[in-house]
Structures are given as C-alpha cells and as structure tokens.
C-alpha cells in the first residue's frame, strides 16, 4: 500500500505495487499515519519525497469501492467519505515542517493529481504519464478544498480552466512549460534521481521547519483557511 | 438588442445592443439575460453557446447617452449604478449557464464591454482588428471590488496588472500571451467560424451541464462568494 523510509535526512513515502494506488479509506488512513510520523520525526534539514511504483502515481479515489455501495445514494455517500478523509492528508502536507517533493513517474489523476499538487515541488516524467482532472467528464463536482488548492497552486487562470473545465490530459513537457510542474525528465530513473538531488539541496539549507511551514501556509491563505490551519508568528531570527 | 439562434447543438447569441457600438443599458442587458434563460431551458448534454457580434465593435460599454439623459448628476449616477447591477446579473447568468461558452470577439470591447467576452469559458479574437480596453483608470473610476474579483478569476500577475492598471488598449496577440484570449484569427468570418468550431468541439464532450456549471463556478469562487452564490456539491457521477 504505502511505506515510509528514511535515508539520511530524506523521508521517502512510497505508494507500493503495480496497481493504480486508488485512494480508498484504508490507503488514505495509511498515508495520514505515515505523514504524521514524518512530521513527528522532522528535524532541521529534513525533506520529503512522495513517489510511487509502477505505471501510476495514483488514479484518485476508489470509484469501484464507492459503486460497491449498491445504490447511487450510497455511492455518493462513499465518495463524500473519501473526500472528507482525504482533507487531513492535504492539511498535513500543507503544514509539514520541511520541503516536500512529488516524484511523478506515472499517471496522476484526480485525487492523485491533487496529492502531487500539495507538494512544494513537482517533478514529472516527460515521456510517460499525465496529469488529469477527469471530474468534468464523469460529472463530479470538486470539494471546496480541492478548488482552493488548484486556485492557489496554479496561478495561471487559463491553465486552471483547461485542467478543471476542459479535463485536459497534460503531459510532462506541457506541464513544465505551463509551470504546473517544476521540471520534467525522460525516464523513471531520471525523475527519481532529480527528486533526490533537489531534496538534498533543499535539505542543505537547514531551514527551520516550523517557520518553513508557516511561510508555506502564508502562500496559500484561502486553502489554509478551508483546511482549518491556523497561523503562528515565529521569530527564530538568525540575525 | 440581441438574438438567439439554435443550430444543431449550438446556441448562437448575437449581440446587437444599442447602436453600432452595441452599447449596454438595462433593456439590452435584460434581453441578453432572457436569451440565456431560453438557452438554459432548452439545454441538453452536448449543448454549447457561442456569442458573436458584427462590425467594428464587439461591445463598447454602457450606454452613457442613456445614463446622462437625466436632469441631475444624482439621477445619472443612479442610472449608472442600475446598469452595473444589470451587468452583474448578466455575469451571474453566464457563469451559471449549464454548457460550455465561447466568445468570438470581432471588434473593440471597452469598459463594461470587456466583461462580456470574459464571462465566457473561452475567447477567440481577431488578430487584425479590435482591442480590449479596461478604461476605468483613464475615466477616473474605481473598479468595483466585485469586478476586481472577476478579473482576478481570469488572470493574475503581470497580465492582471496590465489589464486594469495601465490604461492599455490591448490587441489580440498580446491578450493571447496574457492568457486572456485562447486563440486569434484573421477577419470577422475567420474568428466567427473559429468560435463556432470551438463551441462544437466542446459540445461533443457531452458534459453534464449542471456539473459543468458548478465546476465553472469553482473557478470564480471569490466572485461567487462575494455575491453569495454558493457552489452545490453534485453527485450523479458516471462511475
């Protein structure tokens, strides 16, 4: 499902297996648990890389599980349940006291894309994998926190419109050009290598984790408010 | 005023407004709102709307002759405020329209007239003629906070600054770079046909109109929030 590994100062969170890494309540709970562990073990110079094995980063919420409820009403209820369970995962990432990187080596779709987008830096494959919000195609509206996430993470209104209102499948090179991801590389190994390199470089800055998190929250005020994240004023000045 | 025609799945709204500049007064705005209601009533999955205009102007703003044709400055202000209220209602009608919308801008759009193309999901414009001109600054008018929120939903950064703070008459090519316009074409026929083709392509996605409108409203969350139009969560998903 998902594992956490510590490599020096790096925390590496991996969605394991060759499947679509669908976010059902179990996986969502595991993710939250591991991210909480990361938060607890954070020190100066820590960094997080979130990655996945196989062809998929994640294909989003488990719609099969939702449908297994047996009725339309039941399915909608289960969808709502997953959206509600997922919110704290995003909140934890937003307030994580260290730089975060999503190493996207496969398709990041719907909640999968959302998870990736909740990181400070996105690195993606150029030759394989898409970013896609299919909600418009499957007639699902977006929870308020996901709307706020897209609004504040993706500054370009035109890009937002194409992703959310047009259901555009965005490949790595376009994502890099449009500023949706930081960089795109050919090949899985290159993406993983670049992510580790970036994480190490960011870790070397030895930023004060809590202050880093507060500054990050300040970049996304609307999202922070919706996620119920309060602001603290810090003065640990190294003057 | 305006006319509405149905051609297959396409609703074609033609703006004629008052006089050759297609100016807006409460009567004109009312008739456009009516036309949109009629389109909404007849909409199905696979509907789309394209708004077109003919001649040198797309829409040059409020009918200031009507605004000023009163006895006092106070009454003129009242007429202006009333026009603005009607415009806001029209914007709401566009934003809640349950189908994709395209504006084919054949000529100049200025002042309040700029809002009309920007209410659409996609804008195609003439390359060889026509400018968008937000002239509030030049006129010594403060842009109402609600409309600042509207513009912020369409663009950001240097493009937003250039749109509202610089008194610029901006041509199609520049607007393309700013992400405000999606494509430019030569000639009135060129842009009108392109607008219809784009609307057609969008219609073919057969999106659920109600969900489409709700996702669209999410892109205008600040604007909708100020007007108290909450987003509905919809779940009749095609799982």
Short mmCIF file of C-alpha atoms in Angstrom, two decimals, chain B residues 103-238:
data_model
loop_
_atom_site.label_atom_id
_atom_site.label_comp_id
_atom_site.label_asym_id
_atom_site.label_seq_id
_atom_site.Cartn_x
_atom_site.Cartn_y
_atom_site.Cartn_z
CA UNK B 103 -16.98 34.39 -27.22
CA UNK B 104 -15.90 35.25 -30.77
CA UNK B 105 -14.64 38.82 -30.49
CA UNK B 106 -14.78 40.58 -33.85
CA UNK B 107 -14.00 44.10 -32.69
CA UNK B 108 -13.42 46.50 -29.83
CA UNK B 109 -14.58 45.72 -26.33
CA UNK B 110 -14.21 48.52 -23.82
CA UNK B 111 -15.13 49.36 -20.24
CA UNK B 112 -18.15 47.33 -19.17
CA UNK B 113 -17.99 45.75 -22.61
CA UNK B 114 -14.78 43.92 -21.64
CA UNK B 115 -16.72 41.93 -19.07
CA UNK B 116 -18.91 40.26 -21.68
CA UNK B 117 -16.26 38.24 -23.54
CA UNK B 118 -14.52 37.49 -20.24
CA UNK B 119 -17.70 35.87 -18.88
CA UNK B 120 -17.19 33.10 -21.39
CA UNK B 121 -15.13 29.96 -20.82
CA UNK B 122 -13.10 30.54 -23.99
CA UNK B 123 -12.40 33.67 -26.01
CA UNK B 124 -11.28 33.78 -29.62
CA UNK B 125 -10.45 37.16 -31.07
CA UNK B 126 -9.47 38.88 -34.30
CA UNK B 127 -5.75 39.28 -34.73
CA UNK B 128 -6.03 42.08 -37.27
CA UNK B 129 -8.59 44.27 -35.57
CA UNK B 130 -10.08 45.03 -32.20
CA UNK B 131 -8.76 45.80 -28.74
CA UNK B 132 -9.79 45.10 -25.17
CA UNK B 133 -9.71 48.32 -23.18
CA UNK B 134 -10.37 48.50 -19.46
CA UNK B 135 -10.58 52.26 -19.23
CA UNK B 136 -11.81 52.78 -15.67
CA UNK B 137 -8.45 54.23 -14.64
CA UNK B 138 -8.49 56.69 -17.56
CA UNK B 139 -12.06 57.71 -16.69
CA UNK B 140 -11.19 58.29 -13.04
CA UNK B 141 -13.43 55.42 -11.95
CA UNK B 142 -12.53 52.86 -9.34
CA UNK B 143 -13.19 49.31 -10.49
CA UNK B 144 -15.75 47.85 -8.05
CA UNK B 145 -14.27 45.21 -5.75
CA UNK B 146 -16.64 42.62 -7.19
CA UNK B 147 -15.20 43.17 -10.65
CA UNK B 148 -11.66 43.09 -9.33
CA UNK B 149 -12.54 39.61 -8.07
CA UNK B 150 -13.95 38.84 -11.52
CA UNK B 151 -10.73 39.91 -13.25
CA UNK B 152 -8.66 38.02 -10.69
CA UNK B 153 -10.51 34.87 -11.70
CA UNK B 154 -9.46 35.38 -15.32
CA UNK B 155 -5.81 36.32 -14.96
CA UNK B 156 -3.06 37.12 -12.49
CA UNK B 157 0.42 38.58 -12.08
CA UNK B 158 1.74 40.99 -14.70
CA UNK B 159 -1.19 40.24 -17.03
CA UNK B 160 -3.71 41.34 -14.40
CA UNK B 161 -1.70 44.50 -13.76
CA UNK B 162 -1.56 45.30 -17.48
CA UNK B 163 -5.28 44.67 -17.87
CA UNK B 164 -6.51 47.01 -15.13
CA UNK B 165 -3.70 49.30 -14.03
CA UNK B 166 -2.22 50.50 -17.27
CA UNK B 167 -4.98 52.00 -19.39
CA UNK B 168 -3.87 49.81 -22.25
CA UNK B 169 -5.76 49.11 -25.46
CA UNK B 170 -4.70 45.51 -25.81
CA UNK B 171 -4.73 43.68 -29.12
CA UNK B 172 -5.49 40.01 -29.70
CA UNK B 173 -1.88 38.79 -29.97
CA UNK B 174 -0.95 40.39 -26.66
CA UNK B 175 -4.11 39.05 -24.98
CA UNK B 176 -3.09 35.60 -26.22
CA UNK B 177 0.24 35.97 -24.40
CA UNK B 178 -1.63 37.12 -21.31
CA UNK B 179 -3.77 34.01 -21.34
CA UNK B 180 -6.93 36.11 -21.55
CA UNK B 181 -7.68 35.04 -25.10
CA UNK B 182 -7.33 31.45 -26.28
CA UNK B 183 -6.67 31.97 -29.99
CA UNK B 184 -6.57 34.70 -32.62
CA UNK B 185 -7.79 34.64 -36.22
CA UNK B 186 -7.80 36.98 -39.19
CA UNK B 187 -11.01 38.57 -40.32
CA UNK B 188 -14.52 38.66 -38.91
CA UNK B 189 -15.52 35.49 -40.73
CA UNK B 190 -12.34 33.78 -39.54
CA UNK B 191 -12.95 34.48 -35.88
CA UNK B 192 -16.69 33.78 -36.02
CA UNK B 193 -16.17 30.41 -37.71
CA UNK B 194 -13.38 29.54 -35.28
CA UNK B 195 -15.66 30.40 -32.36
CA UNK B 196 -18.38 28.13 -33.69
CA UNK B 197 -15.95 25.29 -34.34
CA UNK B 198 -14.54 25.58 -30.83
CA UNK B 199 -18.04 25.53 -29.34
CA UNK B 200 -18.85 22.48 -31.47
CA UNK B 201 -15.73 20.64 -30.27
CA UNK B 202 -16.61 21.38 -26.67
CA UNK B 203 -20.22 20.32 -27.18
CA UNK B 204 -19.05 16.95 -28.44
CA UNK B 205 -17.68 16.12 -24.98
CA UNK B 206 -21.31 15.79 -23.87
CA UNK B 207 -20.65 17.04 -20.38
CA UNK B 208 -23.36 17.10 -17.72
CA UNK B 209 -24.37 20.77 -17.90
CA UNK B 210 -25.23 21.19 -14.23
CA UNK B 211 -21.90 19.75 -13.09
CA UNK B 212 -20.08 21.83 -15.71
CA UNK B 213 -21.65 25.00 -14.32
CA UNK B 214 -20.73 24.07 -10.75
CA UNK B 215 -17.10 23.34 -11.67
CA UNK B 216 -17.04 26.63 -13.57
CA UNK B 217 -18.36 28.50 -10.52
CA UNK B 218 -15.46 26.98 -8.57
CA UNK B 219 -13.11 28.87 -10.88
CA UNK B 220 -14.86 32.10 -9.89
CA UNK B 221 -15.00 31.23 -6.20
CA UNK B 222 -14.04 34.67 -4.91
CA UNK B 223 -16.58 36.41 -7.17
CA UNK B 224 -19.33 33.93 -6.31
CA UNK B 225 -18.50 34.20 -2.63
CA UNK B 226 -18.96 37.97 -2.74
CA UNK B 227 -22.34 37.55 -4.40
CA UNK B 228 -23.35 34.79 -2.03
CA UNK B 229 -23.73 32.22 -4.79
CA UNK B 230 -22.61 29.06 -3.11
CA UNK B 231 -21.45 26.06 -5.11
CA UNK B 232 -23.56 22.95 -4.95
CA UNK B 233 -21.97 19.57 -4.48
CA UNK B 234 -23.37 17.29 -7.14
CA UNK B 235 -23.12 13.60 -7.26
CA UNK B 236 -24.74 11.91 -10.16
CA UNK B 237 -21.40 10.63 -11.27
CA UNK B 238 -20.76 8.38 -14.24
#
